[in-house]
Every structure is written in C-alpha cells, then in structure tokens.
Amino acid sequence: GQNIDQPTEMTATEGAIVQINCTYQTSGFNGLFWYQQHAGEAPTFLSYNVLDGLEEKGRFSSFLSRSKGYSYLLLKELQMKDSASYLCAVRPNQAGTALIFGKGTTLSVSS
Amino acid sequence: DAGVTQSPTHLIKTRGQQVTLRCSPKSGHDTVSWYQQALGQGPQFIFQYYEEEERQRGNFPDRFSGHQFPNYSSELNVNALLLGDSALYLCASSLLSGQETQYFGPGTRLLVL
C-alpha cells in the first residue's frame, strides 16, 4: 500500500523556525513535493526533491532522504501569513503521473 | 498567462442527483488530474486525462467519470450523489513529459444534502 505520514498540527511563534516532517512508504518514488494550502484555497507549490539532500528557496527549505523514506520542510523567520496546512506528496511513478498526498500538517503561527 | 481555472466555485446538490465540474488547464499544459479533498484531509487522486483518454485512475467508483476535450479542458461527472461526496474538488494541470509539479486550480466546493 501507499502511506504518507505527517503530524496533524504544529504551533510556533513569529520569527521562529519550524520543521515539518514527512515519512513515506510507496510502491515507487519519482519525486516528493511540498504544498501550502490556506483554508478554503487551492494548494500552492512550495518545493520539489527527487535526489537526496537539501533544496533551499528563500525562507523555505526541503530535505529528502530516499533510503529512509523521509523528508522535512523547514520554515524560517515565521510570519503570521505562514499559518496554513502543509501537504507532503509523493509521485510514485514516472513523470506526469498522479501524486499521493499526506493528510497535511496544520501550522498555527502566533505573535 | 492564466493559471488553472475551475467552475463553478460552489455547488449544492441533493442525494441522487448528478453533477458536472469543469476545469481549464494552465496554458501549455496537456494533462489534467482531478482530486477530491474532504475536510481536514489531503487531496485524493480520482483520475488523470491525457490526449482525451483516461490515463490513470485512483480508487473511486464508476460513479465518477470524466472527459477531456481537444483544447485540453476537462470535466468531472459524478452520478447518484451521496452525502459522502461532499468535498472540495481540485483540478491540477501539468505537462505529461515534464518532471515539474502539478498546478492546482481554486477548486469547486460541492455540498450534497
């Protein structure tokens, strides 16, 4: 079966750093994606990892270890607008095919 | 450059009815995928269309069907609606040949009473 696990909820304060973990067990692997989803809105793409290591994009970084089936999303200098659900998704098959999503992690940032 | 668009934004139906949702992909994209997102859950893959054919399907019953038109736009049809079909329906577009991610539309929120 296909399984993606991530914590249900996390809280943090403005200016802090938060790490959202994701573990996966899928039939194949052809990339891991992180999306941000504000309440009532569509998911928006944050990052993509297909090789092991860290990808940095401004305040957001994502890490992948394929041997461990593990990824994390690191958010630095948190802002109130970062309060959202963060979705971890794996593409188990070749390029262009469907994504399998975790249930999402709801992050609440307080002042 | 328009992103992914979906219509309608909201819809209310009663059990047993049928519904059609529409999606126009991002310019230059040739593949459309549909997802169902229940409240508090991640999106679940329904099916994917490429070259007007269903290319991949998730674990959804035959009540869920779709279509892709020559201009790459797509429709999702759901027959014999159940209360459990109430959800946000997301359309995502991509290039079949690319490694890039899928880009999501704003979704259609369906409420079945």
Tab-separated table of C-alpha atoms in Angstrom:
chain	number	residue	atom	x	y	z
A	1	GLY	CA	0.000	0.000	0.000
A	2	GLN	CA	0.854	3.657	-0.189
A	3	ASN	CA	1.271	5.597	3.032
A	4	ILE	CA	2.412	9.127	3.826
A	5	ASP	CA	2.586	10.312	7.424
A	6	GLN	CA	2.969	13.804	8.783
A	7	PRO	CA	1.995	15.407	12.115
A	8	THR	CA	-1.566	16.688	12.298
A	9	GLU	CA	-0.871	20.014	13.983
A	10	MET	CA	2.052	22.220	14.978
A	11	THR	CA	2.307	25.613	16.642
A	12	ALA	CA	5.079	28.197	16.575
A	13	THR	CA	5.677	31.888	17.198
A	14	GLU	CA	6.554	34.676	14.789
A	15	GLY	CA	10.236	34.820	13.900
A	16	ALA	CA	10.870	31.227	14.933
A	17	ILE	CA	11.954	28.220	12.848
A	18	VAL	CA	9.718	25.176	12.423
A	19	GLN	CA	10.409	21.776	10.865
A	20	ILE	CA	7.548	19.677	9.471
A	21	ASN	CA	8.430	16.024	8.995
A	22	CYS	CA	7.050	13.588	6.452
A	23	THR	CA	7.669	9.848	6.153
A	24	TYR	CA	6.508	7.797	3.213
A	25	GLN	CA	6.118	4.219	2.061
A	26	THR	CA	5.143	3.985	-1.583
A	27	SER	CA	5.367	1.423	-4.379
A	28	GLY	CA	7.863	3.623	-6.217
A	29	PHE	CA	9.458	7.031	-5.986
A	30	ASN	CA	9.813	9.743	-8.582
A	31	GLY	CA	9.802	12.913	-6.531
A	32	LEU	CA	8.481	14.455	-3.325
A	33	PHE	CA	6.562	17.716	-3.259
A	34	TRP	CA	5.532	20.171	-0.567
A	35	TYR	CA	2.436	22.335	-0.976
A	36	GLN	CA	0.975	25.111	1.164
A	37	GLN	CA	-2.783	25.369	1.470
A	38	HIS	CA	-4.582	28.224	3.189
A	39	ALA	CA	-8.074	27.479	4.467
A	40	GLY	CA	-10.594	27.306	1.641
A	41	GLU	CA	-7.965	27.760	-1.057
A	42	ALA	CA	-6.091	25.558	-3.531
A	43	PRO	CA	-2.704	24.041	-2.697
A	44	THR	CA	0.237	26.104	-3.960
A	45	PHE	CA	3.574	24.544	-4.832
A	46	LEU	CA	6.476	25.167	-2.433
A	47	SER	CA	9.270	22.731	-3.236
A	48	TYR	CA	10.336	19.593	-5.049
A	49	ASN	CA	13.001	16.987	-4.188
A	50	VAL	CA	13.931	13.994	-6.286
A	51	LEU	CA	17.550	13.498	-5.154
A	52	ASP	CA	18.827	13.268	-1.586
A	53	GLY	CA	19.774	16.496	0.069
A	54	LEU	CA	18.574	19.968	0.843
A	55	GLU	CA	16.803	22.346	-1.523
A	56	GLU	CA	16.647	25.962	-0.375
A	57	LYS	CA	14.228	28.572	-1.631
A	58	GLY	CA	14.160	31.777	0.397
A	59	ARG	CA	12.649	31.192	3.840
A	60	PHE	CA	11.680	27.638	2.871
A	61	SER	CA	13.955	24.596	2.607
A	62	SER	CA	13.118	20.966	1.965
A	63	PHE	CA	15.233	17.899	2.681
A	64	LEU	CA	14.977	14.367	1.312
A	65	SER	CA	16.469	11.021	2.312
A	66	ARG	CA	15.258	8.354	-0.082
A	67	SER	CA	16.879	5.487	1.839
A	68	LYS	CA	14.938	6.475	4.961
A	69	GLY	CA	11.709	7.422	3.181
A	70	TYR	CA	11.890	10.773	4.938
A	71	SER	CA	11.560	14.434	4.132
A	72	TYR	CA	11.161	17.647	6.062
A	73	LEU	CA	10.081	21.183	5.263
A	74	LEU	CA	11.917	23.903	7.181
A	75	LEU	CA	10.312	27.302	7.528
A	76	LYS	CA	12.488	30.143	8.847
A	77	GLU	CA	11.598	33.607	10.170
A	78	LEU	CA	7.976	32.591	10.568
A	79	GLN	CA	5.296	35.132	9.745
A	80	MET	CA	1.598	35.141	10.634
A	81	LYS	CA	0.762	34.538	6.964
A	82	ASP	CA	2.570	31.183	7.183
A	83	SER	CA	-0.386	29.836	9.185
A	84	ALA	CA	-1.722	27.203	6.795
A	85	SER	CA	-1.842	23.484	6.076
A	86	TYR	CA	1.350	21.983	4.641
A	87	LEU	CA	0.899	18.964	2.406
A	88	CYS	CA	3.583	16.379	1.675
A	89	ALA	CA	3.025	14.499	-1.603
A	90	VAL	CA	4.927	11.706	-3.362
A	91	ARG	CA	4.868	10.856	-7.065
A	92	PRO	CA	5.382	7.084	-7.039
A	93	ASN	CA	5.516	6.577	-10.790
A	94	GLN	CA	7.049	8.199	-13.810
A	95	ALA	CA	6.877	11.898	-14.578
A	96	GLY	CA	3.451	13.302	-15.217
A	97	THR	CA	1.544	10.839	-13.091
A	98	ALA	CA	-0.621	11.237	-10.013
A	99	LEU	CA	0.520	12.470	-6.615
A	100	ILE	CA	-0.243	10.743	-3.333
A	101	PHE	CA	-0.816	13.207	-0.521
A	102	GLY	CA	-0.477	13.008	3.217
A	103	LYS	CA	-3.284	14.384	5.352
A	104	GLY	CA	-1.463	17.660	5.875
A	105	THR	CA	0.023	19.463	8.860
A	106	THR	CA	-1.873	22.493	10.158
A	107	LEU	CA	0.636	25.116	11.302
A	108	SER	CA	-0.533	27.926	13.582
A	109	VAL	CA	1.798	30.905	13.974
A	110	SER	CA	1.129	33.223	16.898
A	111	SER	CA	2.588	36.603	17.791
B	1	ASP	CA	-0.793	33.773	-18.554
B	2	ALA	CA	-3.914	32.301	-16.969
B	3	GLY	CA	-3.472	29.630	-14.379
B	4	VAL	CA	-5.792	26.684	-13.836
B	5	THR	CA	-9.435	27.737	-13.705
B	6	GLN	CA	-12.432	25.797	-12.416
B	7	SER	CA	-16.179	26.306	-12.444
B	8	PRO	CA	-18.405	26.600	-10.593
B	9	THR	CA	-16.787	27.724	-7.326
B	10	HIS	CA	-19.579	26.354	-5.159
B	11	LEU	CA	-22.405	23.914	-5.763
B	12	ILE	CA	-25.234	22.470	-3.677
B	13	LYS	CA	-26.944	19.255	-4.763
B	14	THR	CA	-29.192	16.651	-3.195
B	15	ARG	CA	-28.585	12.936	-2.859
B	16	GLY	CA	-29.107	11.003	-6.074
B	17	GLN	CA	-28.506	13.954	-8.356
B	18	GLN	CA	-25.735	14.263	-10.919
B	19	VAL	CA	-23.098	16.986	-11.125
B	20	THR	CA	-20.577	18.207	-13.720
B	21	LEU	CA	-17.491	20.186	-12.770
B	22	ARG	CA	-15.260	21.959	-15.288
B	23	CYS	CA	-11.556	22.739	-15.495
B	24	SER	CA	-9.306	24.653	-17.883
B	25	PRO	CA	-5.604	23.845	-17.550
B	26	LYS	CA	-2.700	26.267	-17.354
B	27	SER	CA	-1.590	27.479	-20.762
B	28	GLY	CA	0.823	24.998	-22.343
B	29	HIS	CA	-0.224	22.062	-20.177
B	30	ASP	CA	-1.651	18.901	-21.735
B	31	THR	CA	-2.572	16.761	-18.740
B	32	VAL	CA	-5.409	17.227	-16.258
B	33	SER	CA	-5.758	15.401	-12.945
B	34	TRP	CA	-8.730	15.512	-10.598
B	35	TYR	CA	-8.550	15.204	-6.811
B	36	GLN	CA	-11.158	15.039	-4.043
B	37	GLN	CA	-10.325	16.717	-0.745
B	38	ALA	CA	-12.574	16.041	2.220
B	39	LEU	CA	-12.476	18.446	5.156
B	40	GLY	CA	-9.294	18.019	7.189
B	41	GLN	CA	-7.769	15.535	4.736
B	42	GLY	CA	-5.211	15.685	1.960
B	43	PRO	CA	-6.314	15.534	-1.683
B	44	GLN	CA	-7.126	12.044	-3.007
B	45	PHE	CA	-6.445	11.241	-6.649
B	46	ILE	CA	-9.540	10.456	-8.736
B	47	PHE	CA	-8.197	10.177	-12.298
B	48	GLN	CA	-5.971	11.767	-14.907
B	49	TYR	CA	-6.632	12.635	-18.542
B	50	TYR	CA	-4.168	12.980	-21.389
B	51	GLU	CA	-4.914	13.121	-25.124
B	52	GLU	CA	-8.636	12.862	-24.336
B	53	GLU	CA	-8.256	9.498	-22.625
B	54	GLU	CA	-8.252	8.398	-19.001
B	55	ARG	CA	-4.646	7.566	-18.369
B	56	GLN	CA	-4.621	6.710	-14.673
B	57	ARG	CA	-7.342	6.139	-12.095
B	58	GLY	CA	-7.442	6.130	-8.315
B	59	ASN	CA	-9.677	4.121	-6.028
B	60	PHE	CA	-13.001	5.747	-6.887
B	61	PRO	CA	-16.226	4.044	-8.048
B	62	ASP	CA	-17.572	4.184	-11.586
B	63	ARG	CA	-19.997	6.915	-10.493
B	64	PHE	CA	-17.027	9.199	-11.056
B	65	SER	CA	-16.300	9.736	-14.733
B	66	GLY	CA	-14.559	12.342	-16.789
B	67	HIS	CA	-13.761	13.735	-20.146
B	68	GLN	CA	-11.019	15.749	-21.790
B	69	PHE	CA	-11.633	17.933	-24.806
B	70	PRO	CA	-9.281	18.706	-27.728
B	71	ASN	CA	-8.396	22.066	-26.128
B	72	TYR	CA	-7.197	20.098	-23.028
B	73	SER	CA	-10.019	21.317	-20.798
B	74	SER	CA	-11.741	18.661	-18.748
B	75	GLU	CA	-14.966	17.733	-16.994
B	76	LEU	CA	-15.602	15.622	-13.912
B	77	ASN	CA	-19.016	13.976	-13.672
B	78	VAL	CA	-20.418	12.366	-10.550
B	79	ASN	CA	-23.654	10.370	-10.740
B	80	ALA	CA	-26.004	9.251	-7.975
B	81	LEU	CA	-24.522	11.677	-5.479
B	82	LEU	CA	-24.019	10.527	-1.887
B	83	LEU	CA	-23.639	12.656	1.227
B	84	GLY	CA	-20.028	11.473	1.402
B	85	ASP	CA	-19.293	13.097	-1.943
B	86	SER	CA	-19.347	16.482	-0.224
B	87	ALA	CA	-15.803	17.807	-0.636
B	88	LEU	CA	-13.524	20.254	-2.399
B	89	TYR	CA	-12.818	19.018	-5.929
B	90	LEU	CA	-9.458	20.131	-7.225
B	91	CYS	CA	-8.219	20.106	-10.779
B	92	ALA	CA	-4.479	20.091	-11.418
B	93	SER	CA	-2.684	20.532	-14.719
B	94	SER	CA	0.802	19.549	-15.822
B	95	LEU	CA	2.918	18.512	-18.763
B	96	LEU	CA	2.971	14.746	-19.168
B	97	SER	CA	6.559	14.758	-20.362
B	98	GLY	CA	7.865	17.028	-17.634
B	99	GLN	CA	9.226	16.366	-14.178
B	100	GLU	CA	7.621	19.546	-12.910
B	101	THR	CA	4.840	19.629	-10.396
B	102	GLN	CA	1.118	19.824	-10.920
B	103	TYR	CA	-0.525	23.230	-10.582
B	104	PHE	CA	-3.887	23.368	-8.858
B	105	GLY	CA	-6.987	25.361	-9.624
B	106	PRO	CA	-9.057	27.084	-6.916
B	107	GLY	CA	-11.400	24.105	-6.625
B	108	THR	CA	-15.141	23.548	-6.614
B	109	ARG	CA	-16.749	23.087	-3.220
B	110	LEU	CA	-19.605	20.579	-3.526
B	111	LEU	CA	-22.182	20.141	-0.797
B	112	VAL	CA	-24.572	17.203	-1.044
B	113	LEU	CA	-27.692	17.445	1.126
